[in-house]
Structures are given as structure tokens and as C-alpha cells.
């Protein structure tokens, strides 16, 4: 549905501000963007209804929840739709899984996980993944530090 929606510069500014602070009040957002609060609310609601705004998330530090070990897992699997669907469901069901991406290219999946310990990460990789018949290979890359990017803007938007 988002392909049919035209975003003007005011919509883009609303998105930029919300991506930097989703907790901002509508009144503060409207003042920052320079429009009336009712207009701002209408625009935000329209973007939400049209699938431009997908939701709002709370970010939690994994170490605060006892999961200080983060890693990316790249997975190569057999290419049969029913196997890939079942595998994706299995990966998503693991409590360590933070994000899962289905890829084109050499690897089939990229998984961001947060584990309690190296032993917990090893258990996840060996017991929950490499033991599955549809998985051909799992490669683990530890995350030392994480930085977040800036707000997402269209290719022709302001830099």
C-alpha cells in the first residue's frame, strides 16, 4: 500500500523526527515540523494506515536482560520452500533470536542472536541449528560493539 502514497517534505520531516524520538508528543512534533497539531496527527495517522509507519519499538540492552553475547549467524540451507518456512519459524521461536533476515546470495538466512554465555551460544548453534537436516552450514560472527544508523530517508531526500 505504501507505493501509492506520496510523501511530501513535511511527511519526510515528521518521519525523520519520529525516527530520532518516537516518544515525542504530537504537540512537540507539530511545533518541530511547523504545522498545526491536528494536521500533524492526521498526517501521522495517514502514514500509519498506509503502512509507511510500521510501529514503535522499545530498545532494550541485551546485557541488561542477562544476554551480553551477541552474534550474527549466517545459515545455508536446502532450497525447498516448506523447509525454509519451517526453519524460519524454528529460528524465530528461539529466545536468543533478535532479528531474522531471509537473504538472496550465498547465504540463506542472517540471524542476530543474544546469548547468556559462549556456552549458551554454542548450544544454540549446535543443538538447535546444525542438528537440523535442512541446514547445510552455520557460520558465527561475534559482535563486539553496536552502533545505530540515522533515520531512514528516501534516496532523493535531504542528506
PDB file of N, CA and C in Angstrom, residues 94-152:
ATOM      1  N   UNK A  94      13.319 -19.324  18.873  1.00  0.00           N
ATOM      2  CA  UNK A  94      14.409 -19.412  19.845  1.00  0.00           C
ATOM      3  C   UNK A  94      14.471 -18.122  20.657  1.00  0.00           C
ATOM      4  N   UNK A  95      14.566 -18.211  21.972  1.00  0.00           N
ATOM      5  CA  UNK A  95      14.577 -16.990  22.790  1.00  0.00           C
ATOM      6  C   UNK A  95      15.783 -16.091  22.535  1.00  0.00           C
ATOM      7  N   UNK A  96      16.831 -16.624  21.958  1.00  0.00           N
ATOM      8  CA  UNK A  96      18.031 -15.825  21.666  1.00  0.00           C
ATOM      9  C   UNK A  96      17.885 -14.960  20.412  1.00  0.00           C
ATOM     10  N   UNK A  97      16.918 -15.282  19.548  1.00  0.00           N
ATOM     11  CA  UNK A  97      16.776 -14.593  18.262  1.00  0.00           C
ATOM     12  C   UNK A  97      16.255 -13.182  18.450  1.00  0.00           C
ATOM     13  N   UNK A  98      17.021 -12.206  17.919  1.00  0.00           N
ATOM     14  CA  UNK A  98      16.616 -10.800  17.949  1.00  0.00           C
ATOM     15  C   UNK A  98      16.109 -10.343  16.595  1.00  0.00           C
ATOM     16  N   UNK A  99      16.694 -10.861  15.517  1.00  0.00           N
ATOM     17  CA  UNK A  99      16.266 -10.482  14.168  1.00  0.00           C
ATOM     18  C   UNK A  99      16.603 -11.622  13.217  1.00  0.00           C
ATOM     19  N   UNK A 100      15.781 -11.785  12.202  1.00  0.00           N
ATOM     20  CA  UNK A 100      15.983 -12.841  11.205  1.00  0.00           C
ATOM     21  C   UNK A 100      15.715 -12.253   9.833  1.00  0.00           C
ATOM     22  N   UNK A 101      16.662 -12.481   8.919  1.00  0.00           N
ATOM     23  CA  UNK A 101      16.537 -11.993   7.551  1.00  0.00           C
ATOM     24  C   UNK A 101      16.700 -13.162   6.591  1.00  0.00           C
ATOM     25  N   UNK A 102      15.802 -13.264   5.602  1.00  0.00           N
ATOM     26  CA  UNK A 102      15.924 -14.239   4.521  1.00  0.00           C
ATOM     27  C   UNK A 102      16.661 -13.523   3.405  1.00  0.00           C
ATOM     28  N   UNK A 103      17.752 -14.106   2.922  1.00  0.00           N
ATOM     29  CA  UNK A 103      18.661 -13.433   2.009  1.00  0.00           C
ATOM     30  C   UNK A 103      18.661 -14.046   0.615  1.00  0.00           C
ATOM     31  N   UNK A 104      19.089 -13.236  -0.351  1.00  0.00           N
ATOM     32  CA  UNK A 104      19.462 -13.725  -1.671  1.00  0.00           C
ATOM     33  C   UNK A 104      20.985 -13.733  -1.684  1.00  0.00           C
ATOM     34  N   UNK A 105      21.569 -14.694  -2.358  1.00  0.00           N
ATOM     35  CA  UNK A 105      23.022 -14.759  -2.413  1.00  0.00           C
ATOM     36  C   UNK A 105      23.539 -16.059  -1.842  1.00  0.00           C
ATOM     37  N   UNK A 106      24.783 -16.034  -1.413  1.00  0.00           N
ATOM     38  CA  UNK A 106      25.457 -17.246  -0.927  1.00  0.00           C
ATOM     39  C   UNK A 106      24.772 -17.843   0.294  1.00  0.00           C
ATOM     40  N   UNK A 107      24.374 -16.997   1.242  1.00  0.00           N
ATOM     41  CA  UNK A 107      23.718 -17.472   2.462  1.00  0.00           C
ATOM     42  C   UNK A 107      22.215 -17.287   2.342  1.00  0.00           C
ATOM     43  N   UNK A 108      21.483 -18.111   3.082  1.00  0.00           N
ATOM     44  CA  UNK A 108      20.024 -18.059   3.020  1.00  0.00           C
ATOM     45  C   UNK A 108      19.405 -17.223   4.132  1.00  0.00           C
ATOM     46  N   UNK A 109      20.027 -17.250   5.319  1.00  0.00           N
ATOM     47  CA  UNK A 109      19.495 -16.503   6.450  1.00  0.00           C
ATOM     48  C   UNK A 109      20.628 -15.781   7.170  1.00  0.00           C
ATOM     49  N   UNK A 110      20.303 -14.622   7.711  1.00  0.00           N
ATOM     50  CA  UNK A 110      21.165 -13.902   8.631  1.00  0.00           C
ATOM     51  C   UNK A 110      20.366 -13.728   9.904  1.00  0.00           C
ATOM     52  N   UNK A 111      20.940 -14.154  11.020  1.00  0.00           N
ATOM     53  CA  UNK A 111      20.228 -14.126  12.299  1.00  0.00           C
ATOM     54  C   UNK A 111      21.071 -13.348  13.298  1.00  0.00           C
ATOM     55  N   UNK A 112      20.451 -12.387  13.968  1.00  0.00           N
ATOM     56  CA  UNK A 112      21.104 -11.711  15.085  1.00  0.00           C
ATOM     57  C   UNK A 112      20.585 -12.369  16.349  1.00  0.00           C
ATOM     58  N   UNK A 113      21.510 -12.850  17.179  1.00  0.00           N
ATOM     59  CA  UNK A 113      21.133 -13.517  18.419  1.00  0.00           C
ATOM     60  C   UNK A 113      21.819 -12.846  19.602  1.00  0.00           C
ATOM     61  N   UNK A 114      21.217 -13.000  20.771  1.00  0.00           N
ATOM     62  CA  UNK A 114      21.801 -12.532  22.028  1.00  0.00           C
ATOM     63  C   UNK A 114      21.743 -13.702  23.001  1.00  0.00           C
ATOM     64  N   UNK A 115      22.915 -14.130  23.477  1.00  0.00           N
ATOM     65  CA  UNK A 115      23.007 -15.320  24.324  1.00  0.00           C
ATOM     66  C   UNK A 115      23.511 -14.951  25.718  1.00  0.00           C
ATOM     67  N   UNK A 116      23.244 -15.854  26.676  1.00  0.00           N
ATOM     68  CA  UNK A 116      23.687 -15.658  28.055  1.00  0.00           C
ATOM     69  C   UNK A 116      25.192 -15.794  28.197  1.00  0.00           C
ATOM     70  N   UNK A 117      25.776 -16.698  27.398  1.00  0.00           N
ATOM     71  CA  UNK A 117      27.195 -17.005  27.524  1.00  0.00           C
ATOM     72  C   UNK A 117      27.673 -17.642  26.221  1.00  0.00           C
ATOM     73  N   UNK A 118      28.963 -17.838  26.120  1.00  0.00           N
ATOM     74  CA  UNK A 118      29.503 -18.532  24.957  1.00  0.00           C
ATOM     75  C   UNK A 118      28.962 -19.957  24.914  1.00  0.00           C
ATOM     76  N   UNK A 119      28.833 -20.591  26.066  1.00  0.00           N
ATOM     77  CA  UNK A 119      28.279 -21.951  26.117  1.00  0.00           C
ATOM     78  C   UNK A 119      26.825 -21.969  25.628  1.00  0.00           C
ATOM     79  N   UNK A 120      26.059 -20.938  25.974  1.00  0.00           N
ATOM     80  CA  UNK A 120      24.677 -20.839  25.524  1.00  0.00           C
ATOM     81  C   UNK A 120      24.627 -20.638  24.006  1.00  0.00           C
ATOM     82  N   UNK A 121      25.527 -19.811  23.477  1.00  0.00           N
ATOM     83  CA  UNK A 121      25.617 -19.613  22.030  1.00  0.00           C
ATOM     84  C   UNK A 121      25.991 -20.919  21.335  1.00  0.00           C
ATOM     85  N   UNK A 122      26.931 -21.651  21.904  1.00  0.00           N
ATOM     86  CA  UNK A 122      27.347 -22.934  21.340  1.00  0.00           C
ATOM     87  C   UNK A 122      26.179 -23.915  21.333  1.00  0.00           C
ATOM     88  N   UNK A 123      25.417 -23.970  22.418  1.00  0.00           N
ATOM     89  CA  UNK A 123      24.244 -24.846  22.482  1.00  0.00           C
ATOM     90  C   UNK A 123      23.242 -24.489  21.398  1.00  0.00           C
ATOM     91  N   UNK A 124      22.989 -23.191  21.218  1.00  0.00           N
ATOM     92  CA  UNK A 124      22.052 -22.748  20.191  1.00  0.00           C
ATOM     93  C   UNK A 124      22.513 -23.207  18.806  1.00  0.00           C
ATOM     94  N   UNK A 125      23.775 -22.946  18.489  1.00  0.00           N
ATOM     95  CA  UNK A 125      24.289 -23.282  17.160  1.00  0.00           C
ATOM     96  C   UNK A 125      24.303 -24.792  16.935  1.00  0.00           C
ATOM     97  N   UNK A 126      24.821 -25.535  17.895  1.00  0.00           N
ATOM     98  CA  UNK A 126      24.986 -26.981  17.695  1.00  0.00           C
ATOM     99  C   UNK A 126      23.673 -27.741  17.875  1.00  0.00           C
ATOM    100  N   UNK A 127      22.983 -27.501  18.972  1.00  0.00           N
ATOM    101  CA  UNK A 127      21.785 -28.290  19.268  1.00  0.00           C
ATOM    102  C   UNK A 127      20.545 -27.843  18.502  1.00  0.00           C
ATOM    103  N   UNK A 128      20.368 -26.546  18.364  1.00  0.00           N
ATOM    104  CA  UNK A 128      19.127 -26.052  17.751  1.00  0.00           C
ATOM    105  C   UNK A 128      19.233 -25.818  16.253  1.00  0.00           C
ATOM    106  N   UNK A 129      20.460 -25.651  15.740  1.00  0.00           N
ATOM    107  CA  UNK A 129      20.585 -25.321  14.322  1.00  0.00           C
ATOM    108  C   UNK A 129      21.315 -26.375  13.512  1.00  0.00           C
ATOM    109  N   UNK A 130      22.585 -26.638  13.801  1.00  0.00           N
ATOM    110  CA  UNK A 130      23.329 -27.556  12.929  1.00  0.00           C
ATOM    111  C   UNK A 130      22.772 -28.970  12.954  1.00  0.00           C
ATOM    112  N   UNK A 131      22.016 -29.309  13.970  1.00  0.00           N
ATOM    113  CA  UNK A 131      21.412 -30.633  14.031  1.00  0.00           C
ATOM    114  C   UNK A 131      20.195 -30.793  13.136  1.00  0.00           C
ATOM    115  N   UNK A 132      19.696 -29.705  12.578  1.00  0.00           N
ATOM    116  CA  UNK A 132      18.514 -29.781  11.716  1.00  0.00           C
ATOM    117  C   UNK A 132      18.919 -30.244  10.316  1.00  0.00           C
ATOM    118  N   UNK A 133      18.176 -31.172   9.733  1.00  0.00           N
ATOM    119  CA  UNK A 133      18.578 -31.738   8.440  1.00  0.00           C
ATOM    120  C   UNK A 133      18.549 -30.742   7.283  1.00  0.00           C
ATOM    121  N   UNK A 134      17.744 -29.675   7.381  1.00  0.00           N
ATOM    122  CA  UNK A 134      17.669 -28.723   6.274  1.00  0.00           C
ATOM    123  C   UNK A 134      18.812 -27.702   6.282  1.00  0.00           C
ATOM    124  N   UNK A 135      19.627 -27.697   7.337  1.00  0.00           N
ATOM    125  CA  UNK A 135      20.743 -26.756   7.424  1.00  0.00           C
ATOM    126  C   UNK A 135      22.018 -27.415   6.937  1.00  0.00           C
ATOM    127  N   UNK A 136      22.687 -26.744   5.995  1.00  0.00           N
ATOM    128  CA  UNK A 136      23.951 -27.238   5.462  1.00  0.00           C
ATOM    129  C   UNK A 136      25.156 -26.650   6.189  1.00  0.00           C
ATOM    130  N   UNK A 137      25.039 -25.380   6.620  1.00  0.00           N
ATOM    131  CA  UNK A 137      26.178 -24.721   7.262  1.00  0.00           C
ATOM    132  C   UNK A 137      25.700 -23.552   8.104  1.00  0.00           C
ATOM    133  N   UNK A 138      26.367 -23.352   9.246  1.00  0.00           N
ATOM    134  CA  UNK A 138      26.141 -22.182  10.094  1.00  0.00           C
ATOM    135  C   UNK A 138      27.502 -21.558  10.362  1.00  0.00           C
ATOM    136  N   UNK A 139      27.601 -20.261  10.149  1.00  0.00           N
ATOM    137  CA  UNK A 139      28.829 -19.527  10.478  1.00  0.00           C
ATOM    138  C   UNK A 139      28.472 -18.492  11.534  1.00  0.00           C
ATOM    139  N   UNK A 140      29.294 -18.391  12.563  1.00  0.00           N
ATOM    140  CA  UNK A 140      29.048 -17.485  13.679  1.00  0.00           C
ATOM    141  C   UNK A 140      30.061 -16.356  13.666  1.00  0.00           C
ATOM    142  N   UNK A 141      29.564 -15.127  13.799  1.00  0.00           N
ATOM    143  CA  UNK A 141      30.413 -13.947  13.895  1.00  0.00           C
ATOM    144  C   UNK A 141      30.006 -13.175  15.145  1.00  0.00           C
ATOM    145  N   UNK A 142      30.932 -13.030  16.092  1.00  0.00           N
ATOM    146  CA  UNK A 142      30.629 -12.315  17.334  1.00  0.00           C
ATOM    147  C   UNK A 142      30.539 -10.814  17.091  1.00  0.00           C
ATOM    148  N   UNK A 143      29.660 -10.166  17.833  1.00  0.00           N
ATOM    149  CA  UNK A 143      29.502  -8.713  17.783  1.00  0.00           C
ATOM    150  C   UNK A 143      30.265  -8.128  18.965  1.00  0.00           C
ATOM    151  N   UNK A 144      31.221  -7.261  18.692  1.00  0.00           N
ATOM    152  CA  UNK A 144      31.958  -6.599  19.757  1.00  0.00           C
ATOM    153  C   UNK A 144      31.240  -5.335  20.224  1.00  0.00           C
ATOM    154  N   UNK A 145      30.716  -4.559  19.270  1.00  0.00           N
ATOM    155  CA  UNK A 145      30.057  -3.303  19.595  1.00  0.00           C
ATOM    156  C   UNK A 145      29.008  -3.025  18.541  1.00  0.00           C
ATOM    157  N   UNK A 146      27.977  -2.278  18.933  1.00  0.00           N
ATOM    158  CA  UNK A 146      26.871  -1.988  18.027  1.00  0.00           C
ATOM    159  C   UNK A 146      26.647  -0.486  17.976  1.00  0.00           C
ATOM    160  N   UNK A 147      26.484   0.047  16.767  1.00  0.00           N
ATOM    161  CA  UNK A 147      26.109   1.434  16.568  1.00  0.00           C
ATOM    162  C   UNK A 147      24.841   1.460  15.748  1.00  0.00           C
ATOM    163  N   UNK A 148      24.000   2.410  16.005  1.00  0.00           N
ATOM    164  CA  UNK A 148      22.761   2.534  15.260  1.00  0.00           C
ATOM    165  C   UNK A 148      22.930   3.586  14.176  1.00  0.00           C
ATOM    166  N   UNK A 149      22.328   3.350  13.029  1.00  0.00           N
ATOM    167  CA  UNK A 149      22.372   4.321  11.946  1.00  0.00           C
ATOM    168  C   UNK A 149      21.383   5.444  12.192  1.00  0.00           C
ATOM    169  N   UNK A 150      21.385   6.395  11.301  1.00  0.00           N
ATOM    170  CA  UNK A 150      20.465   7.523  11.398  1.00  0.00           C
ATOM    171  C   UNK A 150      19.094   7.171  10.858  1.00  0.00           C
ATOM    172  N   UNK A 151      18.205   8.173  10.771  1.00  0.00           N
ATOM    173  CA  UNK A 151      16.864   7.915  10.277  1.00  0.00           C
ATOM    174  C   UNK A 151      16.891   7.528   8.797  1.00  0.00           C
ATOM    175  N   UNK A 152      15.963   6.679   8.402  1.00  0.00           N
ATOM    176  CA  UNK A 152      15.845   6.247   7.018  1.00  0.00           C
ATOM    177  C   UNK A 152      15.102   7.317   6.230  1.00  0.00           C
TER     178      UNK A 152
END
